[in-house]
Amino acid sequence: MYYIRLFATYVRLGALGELEYRANFWINLLQSILELCVALGGLAVVFSHTDNLGGWRPEEILAVLGVYFLVGGLIRVLIRPSMVKFMEDVRQGTLDFTLTKPADSQVLVSMQRVELWRLADVLIALPVLGTALVRLRVELGLAEALTFGATMLSGGLIIYSFWLMLSTCAFWFVKVENIQVIFQSMWQAGRWPISIYPAWLRAVLTFLVPVAFATTVPASALSGRITSSTLWGSLALAAALLIVSRWFWRVGIRFYSGASA
Amino acid sequence: MTAFYSIYRGYFRTALVVQFQYRVAMIIWLLGGIIEPVMYLVVWRTVAQQQGGAVGGYAVNDFAVYFIAIMLVEHGTFSWIMWEYDFRIRMGQFSSQLLKPIHPIHSDIADNIGYKFLTLIIMAPTAALLAWLFNASWQPDARTLAIFVPVLVLAFLMRFFWEWSLAMLAFWTTRVDAINQAYFIVVLFFAGRLAPLELFPQFLQRVADILPFRWMLAFPVELLLGRLTPNELWLGIGAQLFWLVAGYLVMRVIYRAGIRRYAAFGA
C-alpha cells in the first residue's frame, strides 16, 4: 500500500514536469504512427506474397505486432526511464540521495521516473490489437483474458528483471549506458513470432535476451496457440528472474561506495 | 590536393585513436545493424521456402545474399552525424570547429570512414559467419566488383551530404530527435531494408525511384547481386550523381544560413 502511494507520487511528479513539454506527446504520437505505418506496410508486402509465415496467419502476426508495440511502449514509459536515471546516478554519485531514503532501494530506483508522454506508443498499439482480435474472431472470455494478463505480467517482469540486472552492472563498470543499446537492438526482433527464427537465434531471444516472453508468448495467448507448459514456464521464469535480480541487486548495492563522497 | 591529403591523413589518425578507446561501445553499437537485416533475411527466406523456393524472382539463396549485402552497404554508407550535431550545437562545441580554417564536413567524413575501417574487423567476419549459417553462395564477376567501388563511394557521399544537411537543422530547432527518427523510418521503408524493392507494389516502386533513398542502399546491393541491366545501371548512376550534386548544393546553402544563426551557447 505504502509503495503504491509512493508510485502515485512519482507519477504525479512526472506528469507535472511533462506538462511543460506537452508538444513532446504529440510529436511522439506522430512518430509512433509513422513507425506503425511502416511496420504495417512491411507486413502488407510480406503477405502480398504468401498467405502465412511459418504457419502464422496474417492476423496472428498482427497480434504479435500489437503486443510488440504495447509492451515496447510500456517499457519506455515505466522501465527504461528509471533504469537510465539510475545508471546516471551511479556515475555522478547522486544515487546516495536515493539510498538514504527510508524505503527499499530497489523499489525506489525502479520507479523513480515515469515518462508519461511515451504513452503515445501504448495508445497506438490498442487499435492494432483490437483489429487483430476481431480478425482472429476471438471470444475474449475470462480464461483467455486471464491467460493473456498472466503472460503479459510475467513477460513484463522478465524484461524488468533482465534490465535491472544489466543496470546493476553499473556498480562495477560505472559506464554502462551502452548496455541498453544491446536490449534495444535485440528487442526489434520481437516483432515477428520467434518460431520463424533459426534455432541459434531463437535460443538467444529466449534465454540470453528474453524478448520472446514479452512478445510472442502473450500474442500466442490471444490467438489460442499457447500451451500450458509455455504459460507455466513463463510464470516460473518470471519468478526465478525476480529472485535472481533481487539477489544481484543486493550484492551490487553492498559493493557500491559512492562516487564523490 | 596534397594539402587535403595530409589533412585527411591527420584526421584519420586521430579518428582511429579516438574510436579505439571505445572498443566495447563500438561493438555494442554494431549489434543493431546486424540484427535488423538478419531478421528480414529470416522472414523472406521463410516466405520463399513456403512458395516453393522463390518469390518475385528472388530465390532462397538470393535473399540471404541480398540481406547480407544490405548489412554491409548500410554499414558502409550510414552516418550518425545528426545525433552528433544536435549535441555539438546545443553544448556549444561547434564553436571550436568554426575556428579551424577548413570546412567542418571534412573532419566528419574522416571520422566516419575511420570508424568504418576499424569496425570492418567485426563486420567482415560477421558477414562471413552469416553467409555460412544461411548457406549463402555468391559468385560475382570482376566487372561487377569494379563498378561497385565507385557506386558505393557515390552512395556514401550523397548520403553523407544529405544527412549532414539534415544535421544542420539543429541550428533552428531543438527537436531534431523527432526529425531524425522520422527520417530513419522513411529510409527503412524506401531504401530496401525491409524487402527488395522489386517485391513492392508497382506504385511504391515508382515512389522509391523518385526518392533518393533507393540509390543510397538498394541500388548498390542490386548491382552486387547482378540483377541490373546495363540500362538500369547507367540510370542508377545518373540518379546518384543527380542526388549528389543536389545534396551538395543544399548542404552549402543550409550551412551558410546555419552559421549565420549560430550564437554559441555556453561560450
Short mmCIF file of N, CA and C in Angstrom, two decimals, chain B residues 31-199:
data_model
loop_
_atom_site.label_atom_id
_atom_site.label_comp_id
_atom_site.label_asym_id
_atom_site.label_seq_id
_atom_site.Cartn_x
_atom_site.Cartn_y
_atom_site.Cartn_z
N LEU B 31 25.59 -4.03 -33.11
CA LEU B 31 24.61 -5.10 -32.96
C LEU B 31 23.30 -4.82 -33.69
N GLY B 32 22.77 -3.59 -33.52
CA GLY B 32 21.51 -3.23 -34.15
C GLY B 32 21.57 -3.38 -35.66
N GLY B 33 22.69 -2.98 -36.24
CA GLY B 33 22.86 -3.05 -37.69
C GLY B 33 23.00 -4.47 -38.20
N ILE B 34 23.24 -5.41 -37.28
CA ILE B 34 23.34 -6.82 -37.67
C ILE B 34 22.00 -7.51 -37.50
N ILE B 35 21.33 -7.24 -36.37
CA ILE B 35 20.07 -7.92 -36.08
C ILE B 35 19.00 -7.62 -37.13
N GLU B 36 18.89 -6.32 -37.51
CA GLU B 36 17.80 -5.95 -38.42
C GLU B 36 17.84 -6.72 -39.76
N PRO B 37 18.96 -6.70 -40.49
CA PRO B 37 18.97 -7.47 -41.74
C PRO B 37 18.78 -8.97 -41.52
N VAL B 38 19.31 -9.50 -40.42
CA VAL B 38 19.14 -10.94 -40.16
C VAL B 38 17.65 -11.26 -40.00
N MET B 39 16.94 -10.36 -39.31
CA MET B 39 15.53 -10.56 -39.08
C MET B 39 14.77 -10.62 -40.41
N TYR B 40 15.00 -9.66 -41.30
CA TYR B 40 14.28 -9.67 -42.57
C TYR B 40 14.75 -10.79 -43.48
N LEU B 41 16.03 -11.15 -43.34
CA LEU B 41 16.54 -12.31 -44.08
C LEU B 41 15.71 -13.54 -43.72
N VAL B 42 15.52 -13.75 -42.42
CA VAL B 42 14.78 -14.92 -41.96
C VAL B 42 13.34 -14.88 -42.45
N VAL B 43 12.72 -13.69 -42.33
CA VAL B 43 11.32 -13.57 -42.76
C VAL B 43 11.18 -13.93 -44.23
N TRP B 44 12.01 -13.33 -45.09
CA TRP B 44 11.85 -13.54 -46.52
C TRP B 44 12.29 -14.93 -46.96
N ARG B 45 13.26 -15.47 -46.26
CA ARG B 45 13.68 -16.83 -46.57
C ARG B 45 12.53 -17.80 -46.29
N THR B 46 11.85 -17.54 -45.15
CA THR B 46 10.70 -18.38 -44.81
C THR B 46 9.63 -18.28 -45.89
N VAL B 47 9.34 -17.04 -46.33
CA VAL B 47 8.33 -16.85 -47.37
C VAL B 47 8.73 -17.61 -48.64
N ALA B 48 10.00 -17.45 -49.05
CA ALA B 48 10.45 -18.10 -50.28
C ALA B 48 10.37 -19.61 -50.17
N GLN B 49 10.74 -20.14 -49.01
CA GLN B 49 10.67 -21.60 -48.83
C GLN B 49 9.24 -22.09 -48.94
N GLN B 50 8.31 -21.30 -48.39
CA GLN B 50 6.90 -21.72 -48.44
C GLN B 50 6.34 -21.66 -49.86
N GLN B 51 6.87 -20.71 -50.66
CA GLN B 51 6.34 -20.55 -52.02
C GLN B 51 7.11 -21.39 -53.02
N GLY B 52 7.69 -22.46 -52.55
CA GLY B 52 8.37 -23.37 -53.46
C GLY B 52 9.75 -22.90 -53.87
N GLY B 53 10.41 -22.09 -53.07
CA GLY B 53 11.82 -21.78 -53.31
C GLY B 53 12.11 -20.41 -53.88
N ALA B 54 11.09 -19.67 -54.34
CA ALA B 54 11.36 -18.34 -54.89
C ALA B 54 10.14 -17.45 -54.78
N VAL B 55 10.40 -16.14 -54.62
CA VAL B 55 9.34 -15.14 -54.60
C VAL B 55 9.77 -13.98 -55.46
N GLY B 56 8.95 -13.61 -56.41
CA GLY B 56 9.22 -12.44 -57.24
C GLY B 56 10.63 -12.41 -57.82
N GLY B 57 11.13 -13.57 -58.26
CA GLY B 57 12.45 -13.61 -58.88
C GLY B 57 13.59 -13.73 -57.88
N TYR B 58 13.26 -13.76 -56.59
CA TYR B 58 14.30 -13.96 -55.59
C TYR B 58 14.19 -15.38 -55.03
N ALA B 59 15.27 -16.15 -55.18
CA ALA B 59 15.29 -17.49 -54.61
C ALA B 59 15.76 -17.40 -53.16
N VAL B 60 15.66 -18.52 -52.44
CA VAL B 60 16.07 -18.54 -51.03
C VAL B 60 17.49 -18.00 -50.87
N ASN B 61 18.39 -18.47 -51.73
CA ASN B 61 19.79 -18.03 -51.63
C ASN B 61 19.93 -16.54 -51.93
N ASP B 62 19.12 -16.02 -52.89
CA ASP B 62 19.21 -14.60 -53.24
C ASP B 62 18.88 -13.71 -52.04
N PHE B 63 17.87 -14.16 -51.27
CA PHE B 63 17.50 -13.37 -50.09
C PHE B 63 18.66 -13.31 -49.10
N ALA B 64 19.32 -14.45 -48.90
CA ALA B 64 20.46 -14.47 -47.97
C ALA B 64 21.52 -13.48 -48.44
N VAL B 65 21.88 -13.58 -49.74
CA VAL B 65 22.92 -12.68 -50.26
C VAL B 65 22.45 -11.23 -50.19
N TYR B 66 21.17 -11.01 -50.55
CA TYR B 66 20.63 -9.64 -50.55
C TYR B 66 20.78 -8.99 -49.18
N PHE B 67 20.33 -9.68 -48.14
CA PHE B 67 20.32 -9.02 -46.83
C PHE B 67 21.71 -8.93 -46.21
N ILE B 68 22.59 -9.88 -46.52
CA ILE B 68 23.96 -9.73 -46.04
C ILE B 68 24.61 -8.53 -46.73
N ALA B 69 24.32 -8.37 -48.04
CA ALA B 69 24.87 -7.22 -48.76
C ALA B 69 24.25 -5.92 -48.22
N ILE B 70 22.95 -5.95 -47.91
CA ILE B 70 22.30 -4.77 -47.31
C ILE B 70 23.02 -4.38 -46.03
N MET B 71 23.33 -5.38 -45.21
CA MET B 71 24.01 -5.11 -43.96
C MET B 71 25.34 -4.40 -44.21
N LEU B 72 26.10 -4.92 -45.20
CA LEU B 72 27.43 -4.35 -45.45
C LEU B 72 27.34 -2.95 -46.07
N VAL B 73 26.43 -2.78 -47.05
CA VAL B 73 26.35 -1.47 -47.71
C VAL B 73 25.77 -0.43 -46.73
N GLU B 74 24.80 -0.85 -45.92
CA GLU B 74 24.28 0.05 -44.89
C GLU B 74 25.41 0.46 -43.95
N HIS B 75 26.22 -0.51 -43.56
CA HIS B 75 27.35 -0.19 -42.69
C HIS B 75 28.30 0.78 -43.38
N GLY B 76 28.51 0.56 -44.67
CA GLY B 76 29.44 1.42 -45.40
C GLY B 76 28.93 2.84 -45.60
N THR B 77 27.59 3.02 -45.64
CA THR B 77 27.09 4.34 -46.01
C THR B 77 26.41 5.11 -44.88
N PHE B 78 26.12 4.45 -43.76
CA PHE B 78 25.33 5.16 -42.75
C PHE B 78 26.18 6.22 -42.04
N SER B 79 25.50 7.17 -41.40
CA SER B 79 26.22 8.14 -40.57
C SER B 79 25.40 8.44 -39.33
N TRP B 80 26.06 8.91 -38.32
CA TRP B 80 25.38 9.21 -37.06
C TRP B 80 25.46 10.71 -36.80
N ILE B 81 25.74 11.44 -37.89
CA ILE B 81 26.09 12.84 -37.78
C ILE B 81 24.95 13.70 -37.23
N MET B 82 23.70 13.27 -37.46
CA MET B 82 22.57 14.08 -36.99
C MET B 82 22.50 14.11 -35.47
N TRP B 83 22.78 12.98 -34.84
CA TRP B 83 22.75 12.96 -33.37
C TRP B 83 23.88 13.82 -32.85
N GLU B 84 25.02 13.74 -33.54
CA GLU B 84 26.22 14.41 -33.09
C GLU B 84 26.05 15.94 -33.14
N TYR B 85 25.46 16.45 -34.23
CA TYR B 85 25.36 17.90 -34.36
C TYR B 85 24.37 18.50 -33.38
N ASP B 86 23.31 17.74 -33.09
CA ASP B 86 22.35 18.19 -32.09
C ASP B 86 23.10 18.48 -30.80
N PHE B 87 23.96 17.53 -30.41
CA PHE B 87 24.74 17.66 -29.19
C PHE B 87 25.75 18.81 -29.29
N ARG B 88 26.49 18.83 -30.41
CA ARG B 88 27.54 19.83 -30.57
C ARG B 88 26.98 21.25 -30.52
N ILE B 89 25.84 21.45 -31.20
CA ILE B 89 25.32 22.81 -31.27
C ILE B 89 24.70 23.22 -29.95
N ARG B 90 24.02 22.29 -29.29
CA ARG B 90 23.42 22.64 -28.01
C ARG B 90 24.48 22.90 -26.95
N MET B 91 25.60 22.16 -27.03
CA MET B 91 26.61 22.30 -26.00
C MET B 91 27.67 23.35 -26.35
N GLY B 92 27.55 23.94 -27.51
CA GLY B 92 28.50 24.97 -27.88
C GLY B 92 29.82 24.45 -28.38
N GLN B 93 29.92 23.12 -28.58
CA GLN B 93 31.19 22.57 -29.04
C GLN B 93 31.49 22.94 -30.48
N PHE B 94 30.46 23.43 -31.16
CA PHE B 94 30.63 23.72 -32.58
C PHE B 94 31.57 24.90 -32.79
N SER B 95 31.67 25.75 -31.77
CA SER B 95 32.49 26.95 -31.90
C SER B 95 33.94 26.64 -32.28
N SER B 96 34.51 25.65 -31.60
CA SER B 96 35.93 25.36 -31.86
C SER B 96 36.11 24.86 -33.28
N GLN B 97 35.08 24.21 -33.83
CA GLN B 97 35.21 23.74 -35.21
C GLN B 97 35.18 24.88 -36.20
N LEU B 98 34.40 25.92 -35.84
CA LEU B 98 34.31 27.06 -36.74
C LEU B 98 35.63 27.81 -36.83
N LEU B 99 36.45 27.68 -35.78
CA LEU B 99 37.71 28.41 -35.78
C LEU B 99 38.73 27.81 -36.73
N LYS B 100 38.54 26.54 -37.07
CA LYS B 100 39.52 25.89 -37.94
C LYS B 100 39.36 26.41 -39.36
N PRO B 101 40.48 26.58 -40.06
CA PRO B 101 40.41 27.16 -41.41
C PRO B 101 40.03 26.13 -42.46
N ILE B 102 39.13 25.24 -42.12
CA ILE B 102 38.71 24.22 -43.08
C ILE B 102 37.27 23.87 -42.78
N HIS B 103 36.50 23.57 -43.81
CA HIS B 103 35.09 23.25 -43.66
C HIS B 103 34.92 22.05 -42.70
N PRO B 104 34.01 22.14 -41.74
CA PRO B 104 33.91 21.06 -40.73
C PRO B 104 33.49 19.70 -41.30
N ILE B 105 32.94 19.70 -42.51
CA ILE B 105 32.47 18.41 -43.04
C ILE B 105 33.64 17.46 -43.28
N HIS B 106 34.85 18.02 -43.50
CA HIS B 106 35.99 17.14 -43.78
C HIS B 106 36.33 16.26 -42.59
N SER B 107 36.34 16.84 -41.40
CA SER B 107 36.68 16.01 -40.25
C SER B 107 35.57 15.00 -39.99
N ASP B 108 34.31 15.37 -40.30
CA ASP B 108 33.21 14.43 -40.13
C ASP B 108 33.35 13.24 -41.07
N ILE B 109 33.71 13.53 -42.32
CA ILE B 109 33.89 12.44 -43.28
C ILE B 109 35.03 11.53 -42.84
N ALA B 110 36.13 12.13 -42.40
CA ALA B 110 37.28 11.34 -41.98
C ALA B 110 36.93 10.47 -40.77
N ASP B 111 36.18 11.05 -39.81
CA ASP B 111 35.73 10.29 -38.64
C ASP B 111 34.93 9.08 -39.06
N ASN B 112 33.98 9.34 -39.96
CA ASN B 112 33.07 8.30 -40.40
C ASN B 112 33.84 7.16 -41.06
N ILE B 113 34.74 7.53 -41.98
CA ILE B 113 35.49 6.49 -42.70
C ILE B 113 36.43 5.75 -41.75
N GLY B 114 37.03 6.49 -40.82
CA GLY B 114 37.92 5.85 -39.84
C GLY B 114 37.17 4.79 -39.05
N TYR B 115 35.97 5.17 -38.59
CA TYR B 115 35.15 4.23 -37.82
C TYR B 115 34.80 3.01 -38.67
N LYS B 116 34.44 3.25 -39.93
CA LYS B 116 34.03 2.15 -40.79
C LYS B 116 35.17 1.15 -40.98
N PHE B 117 36.39 1.70 -41.16
CA PHE B 117 37.51 0.79 -41.38
C PHE B 117 37.80 -0.04 -40.14
N LEU B 118 37.72 0.62 -38.99
CA LEU B 118 38.00 -0.08 -37.74
C LEU B 118 36.96 -1.16 -37.49
N THR B 119 35.70 -0.85 -37.76
CA THR B 119 34.64 -1.81 -37.46
C THR B 119 34.54 -2.91 -38.51
N LEU B 120 35.23 -2.71 -39.63
CA LEU B 120 35.26 -3.77 -40.63
C LEU B 120 35.86 -5.05 -40.04
N ILE B 121 36.70 -4.87 -39.01
CA ILE B 121 37.30 -6.02 -38.32
C ILE B 121 36.20 -6.93 -37.77
N ILE B 122 35.06 -6.33 -37.42
CA ILE B 122 33.96 -7.14 -36.89
C ILE B 122 32.94 -7.47 -37.98
N MET B 123 32.66 -6.47 -38.84
CA MET B 123 31.61 -6.68 -39.82
C MET B 123 31.97 -7.76 -40.85
N ALA B 124 33.23 -7.79 -41.27
CA ALA B 124 33.62 -8.76 -42.30
C ALA B 124 33.46 -10.20 -41.81
N PRO B 125 33.99 -10.55 -40.60
CA PRO B 125 33.75 -11.92 -40.12
C PRO B 125 32.27 -12.20 -39.86
N THR B 126 31.52 -11.17 -39.41
CA THR B 126 30.08 -11.38 -39.19
C THR B 126 29.40 -11.75 -40.49
N ALA B 127 29.75 -11.02 -41.56
CA ALA B 127 29.14 -11.32 -42.86
C ALA B 127 29.49 -12.74 -43.28
N ALA B 128 30.75 -13.13 -43.07
CA ALA B 128 31.17 -14.48 -43.44
C ALA B 128 30.41 -15.52 -42.61
N LEU B 129 30.25 -15.24 -41.32
CA LEU B 129 29.55 -16.16 -40.44
C LEU B 129 28.08 -16.32 -40.87
N LEU B 130 27.45 -15.18 -41.19
CA LEU B 130 26.05 -15.23 -41.62
C LEU B 130 25.92 -16.00 -42.93
N ALA B 131 26.89 -15.77 -43.84
CA ALA B 131 26.86 -16.47 -45.12
C ALA B 131 26.94 -17.98 -44.88
N TRP B 132 27.74 -18.36 -43.88
CA TRP B 132 27.88 -19.77 -43.57
C TRP B 132 26.60 -20.32 -42.92
N LEU B 133 26.07 -19.56 -41.95
CA LEU B 133 24.86 -20.01 -41.23
C LEU B 133 23.67 -20.15 -42.17
N PHE B 134 23.57 -19.25 -43.16
CA PHE B 134 22.41 -19.29 -44.04
C PHE B 134 22.73 -19.88 -45.41
N ASN B 135 23.89 -20.53 -45.49
CA ASN B 135 24.24 -21.21 -46.74
C ASN B 135 24.22 -20.31 -47.96
N ALA B 136 24.71 -19.11 -47.82
CA ALA B 136 24.64 -18.17 -48.95
C ALA B 136 25.78 -18.45 -49.91
N SER B 137 25.47 -18.53 -51.19
CA SER B 137 26.57 -18.64 -52.15
C SER B 137 26.46 -17.51 -53.16
N TRP B 138 27.62 -16.94 -53.48
CA TRP B 138 27.62 -15.72 -54.28
C TRP B 138 28.88 -15.70 -55.12
N GLN B 139 28.72 -15.61 -56.45
CA GLN B 139 29.90 -15.55 -57.32
C GLN B 139 29.84 -14.29 -58.18
N PRO B 140 30.49 -13.24 -57.74
CA PRO B 140 30.46 -12.01 -58.52
C PRO B 140 31.52 -12.08 -59.61
N ASP B 141 31.31 -11.30 -60.70
CA ASP B 141 32.41 -11.23 -61.67
C ASP B 141 33.21 -9.95 -61.43
N ALA B 142 34.39 -9.95 -61.99
CA ALA B 142 35.33 -8.86 -61.71
C ALA B 142 34.74 -7.51 -62.13
N ARG B 143 33.97 -7.52 -63.24
CA ARG B 143 33.44 -6.27 -63.76
C ARG B 143 32.46 -5.65 -62.75
N THR B 144 31.58 -6.50 -62.20
CA THR B 144 30.62 -6.01 -61.21
C THR B 144 31.35 -5.38 -60.03
N LEU B 145 32.37 -6.07 -59.54
CA LEU B 145 33.11 -5.55 -58.39
C LEU B 145 33.77 -4.23 -58.72
N ALA B 146 34.29 -4.13 -59.96
CA ALA B 146 34.96 -2.89 -60.35
C ALA B 146 33.97 -1.73 -60.40
N ILE B 147 32.75 -1.99 -60.88
CA ILE B 147 31.76 -0.90 -60.92
C ILE B 147 31.23 -0.61 -59.52
N PHE B 148 31.20 -1.66 -58.68
CA PHE B 148 30.63 -1.49 -57.34
C PHE B 148 31.39 -0.43 -56.53
N VAL B 149 32.72 -0.40 -56.70
CA VAL B 149 33.51 0.53 -55.88
C VAL B 149 33.08 1.98 -56.07
N PRO B 150 33.06 2.50 -57.32
CA PRO B 150 32.61 3.90 -57.44
C PRO B 150 31.14 4.09 -57.06
N VAL B 151 30.30 3.08 -57.31
CA VAL B 151 28.88 3.21 -56.94
C VAL B 151 28.73 3.34 -55.43
N LEU B 152 29.54 2.56 -54.69
CA LEU B 152 29.48 2.64 -53.23
C LEU B 152 29.97 4.01 -52.74
N VAL B 153 31.05 4.49 -53.38
CA VAL B 153 31.58 5.81 -52.99
C VAL B 153 30.53 6.89 -53.24
N LEU B 154 29.87 6.81 -54.41
CA LEU B 154 28.81 7.78 -54.72
C LEU B 154 27.69 7.70 -53.68
N ALA B 155 27.29 6.46 -53.36
CA ALA B 155 26.21 6.28 -52.39
C ALA B 155 26.60 6.89 -51.05
N PHE B 156 27.84 6.63 -50.63
CA PHE B 156 28.31 7.17 -49.36
C PHE B 156 28.28 8.68 -49.37
N LEU B 157 28.84 9.28 -50.44
CA LEU B 157 28.94 10.74 -50.47
C LEU B 157 27.57 11.40 -50.52
N MET B 158 26.68 10.87 -51.38
CA MET B 158 25.37 11.53 -51.48
C MET B 158 24.60 11.39 -50.18
N ARG B 159 24.70 10.23 -49.54
CA ARG B 159 24.00 10.06 -48.27
C ARG B 159 24.60 10.99 -47.22
N PHE B 160 25.91 11.12 -47.26
CA PHE B 160 26.56 11.96 -46.27
C PHE B 160 26.15 13.42 -46.43
N PHE B 161 26.14 13.90 -47.67
CA PHE B 161 25.73 15.31 -47.89
C PHE B 161 24.31 15.54 -47.39
N TRP B 162 23.40 14.60 -47.69
CA TRP B 162 22.00 14.80 -47.27
C TRP B 162 21.86 14.73 -45.77
N GLU B 163 22.53 13.76 -45.16
CA GLU B 163 22.37 13.62 -43.72
C GLU B 163 23.08 14.74 -42.98
N TRP B 164 24.13 15.23 -43.59
CA TRP B 164 24.83 16.37 -42.98
C TRP B 164 23.93 17.60 -43.05
N SER B 165 23.22 17.79 -44.17
CA SER B 165 22.28 18.90 -44.28
C SER B 165 21.18 18.76 -43.23
N LEU B 166 20.71 17.54 -43.06
CA LEU B 166 19.68 17.28 -42.05
C LEU B 166 20.21 17.63 -40.66
N ALA B 167 21.48 17.30 -40.42
CA ALA B 167 22.08 17.59 -39.12
C ALA B 167 22.08 19.08 -38.84
N MET B 168 22.21 19.88 -39.92
CA MET B 168 22.28 21.34 -39.75
C MET B 168 20.96 21.92 -39.23
N LEU B 169 19.88 21.15 -39.32
CA LEU B 169 18.60 21.64 -38.81
C LEU B 169 18.69 21.95 -37.32
N ALA B 170 19.68 21.37 -36.66
CA ALA B 170 19.85 21.62 -35.23
C ALA B 170 20.11 23.10 -34.95
N PHE B 171 20.49 23.86 -35.97
CA PHE B 171 20.66 25.31 -35.78
C PHE B 171 19.32 25.98 -35.50
N TRP B 172 18.24 25.41 -36.06
CA TRP B 172 16.94 26.08 -35.98
C TRP B 172 16.01 25.51 -34.93
N THR B 173 16.14 24.19 -34.69
CA THR B 173 15.18 23.58 -33.78
C THR B 173 15.89 22.69 -32.76
N THR B 174 15.28 22.55 -31.60
CA THR B 174 15.84 21.64 -30.60
C THR B 174 15.17 20.28 -30.68
N ARG B 175 14.31 20.10 -31.66
CA ARG B 175 13.57 18.85 -31.76
C ARG B 175 14.11 17.96 -32.88
N VAL B 176 15.39 18.04 -33.15
CA VAL B 176 15.95 17.23 -34.23
C VAL B 176 15.72 15.75 -34.02
N ASP B 177 15.63 15.36 -32.75
CA ASP B 177 15.41 13.95 -32.43
C ASP B 177 14.23 13.37 -33.21
N ALA B 178 13.12 14.11 -33.15
CA ALA B 178 11.90 13.63 -33.82
C ALA B 178 12.10 13.60 -35.33
N ILE B 179 12.76 14.63 -35.86
CA ILE B 179 13.01 14.66 -37.31
C ILE B 179 13.88 13.48 -37.72
N ASN B 180 14.93 13.24 -36.93
CA ASN B 180 15.82 12.13 -37.25
C ASN B 180 15.09 10.80 -37.25
N GLN B 181 14.28 10.59 -36.22
CA GLN B 181 13.53 9.33 -36.14
C GLN B 181 12.67 9.15 -37.38
N ALA B 182 11.95 10.22 -37.73
CA ALA B 182 11.07 10.15 -38.89
C ALA B 182 11.89 9.81 -40.14
N TYR B 183 13.03 10.47 -40.28
CA TYR B 183 13.91 10.21 -41.42
C TYR B 183 14.32 8.74 -41.48
N PHE B 184 14.71 8.19 -40.32
CA PHE B 184 15.17 6.81 -40.31
C PHE B 184 14.07 5.84 -40.68
N ILE B 185 12.84 6.16 -40.24
CA ILE B 185 11.72 5.27 -40.54
C ILE B 185 11.44 5.27 -42.05
N VAL B 186 11.50 6.46 -42.66
CA VAL B 186 11.26 6.54 -44.11
C VAL B 186 12.36 5.81 -44.88
N VAL B 187 13.61 5.99 -44.42
CA VAL B 187 14.73 5.30 -45.08
C VAL B 187 14.54 3.79 -45.00
N LEU B 188 14.13 3.32 -43.82
CA LEU B 188 13.93 1.89 -43.61
C LEU B 188 13.02 1.32 -44.70
N PHE B 189 11.97 2.08 -45.02
CA PHE B 189 10.97 1.57 -45.94
C PHE B 189 11.44 1.68 -47.39
N PHE B 190 11.97 2.83 -47.76
CA PHE B 190 12.20 3.09 -49.19
C PHE B 190 13.61 2.76 -49.67
N ALA B 191 14.50 2.37 -48.75
CA ALA B 191 15.85 2.05 -49.20
C ALA B 191 16.03 0.56 -49.48
N GLY B 192 14.97 -0.22 -49.22
CA GLY B 192 15.09 -1.64 -49.49
C GLY B 192 15.58 -2.46 -48.33
N ARG B 193 15.42 -1.93 -47.11
CA ARG B 193 15.90 -2.70 -45.97
C ARG B 193 14.85 -3.68 -45.46
N LEU B 194 13.58 -3.41 -45.72
CA LEU B 194 12.51 -4.32 -45.30
C LEU B 194 12.39 -5.49 -46.26
N ALA B 195 12.60 -5.19 -47.52
CA ALA B 195 12.41 -6.19 -48.56
C ALA B 195 13.03 -5.63 -49.83
N PRO B 196 13.47 -6.50 -50.75
CA PRO B 196 13.92 -6.00 -52.04
C PRO B 196 12.79 -5.19 -52.67
N LEU B 197 13.12 -4.04 -53.25
CA LEU B 197 12.06 -3.15 -53.75
C LEU B 197 11.23 -3.79 -54.86
N GLU B 198 11.81 -4.76 -55.56
CA GLU B 198 11.07 -5.45 -56.62
C GLU B 198 9.81 -6.12 -56.09
N LEU B 199 9.81 -6.43 -54.79
CA LEU B 199 8.66 -7.14 -54.22
C LEU B 199 7.57 -6.17 -53.80
#
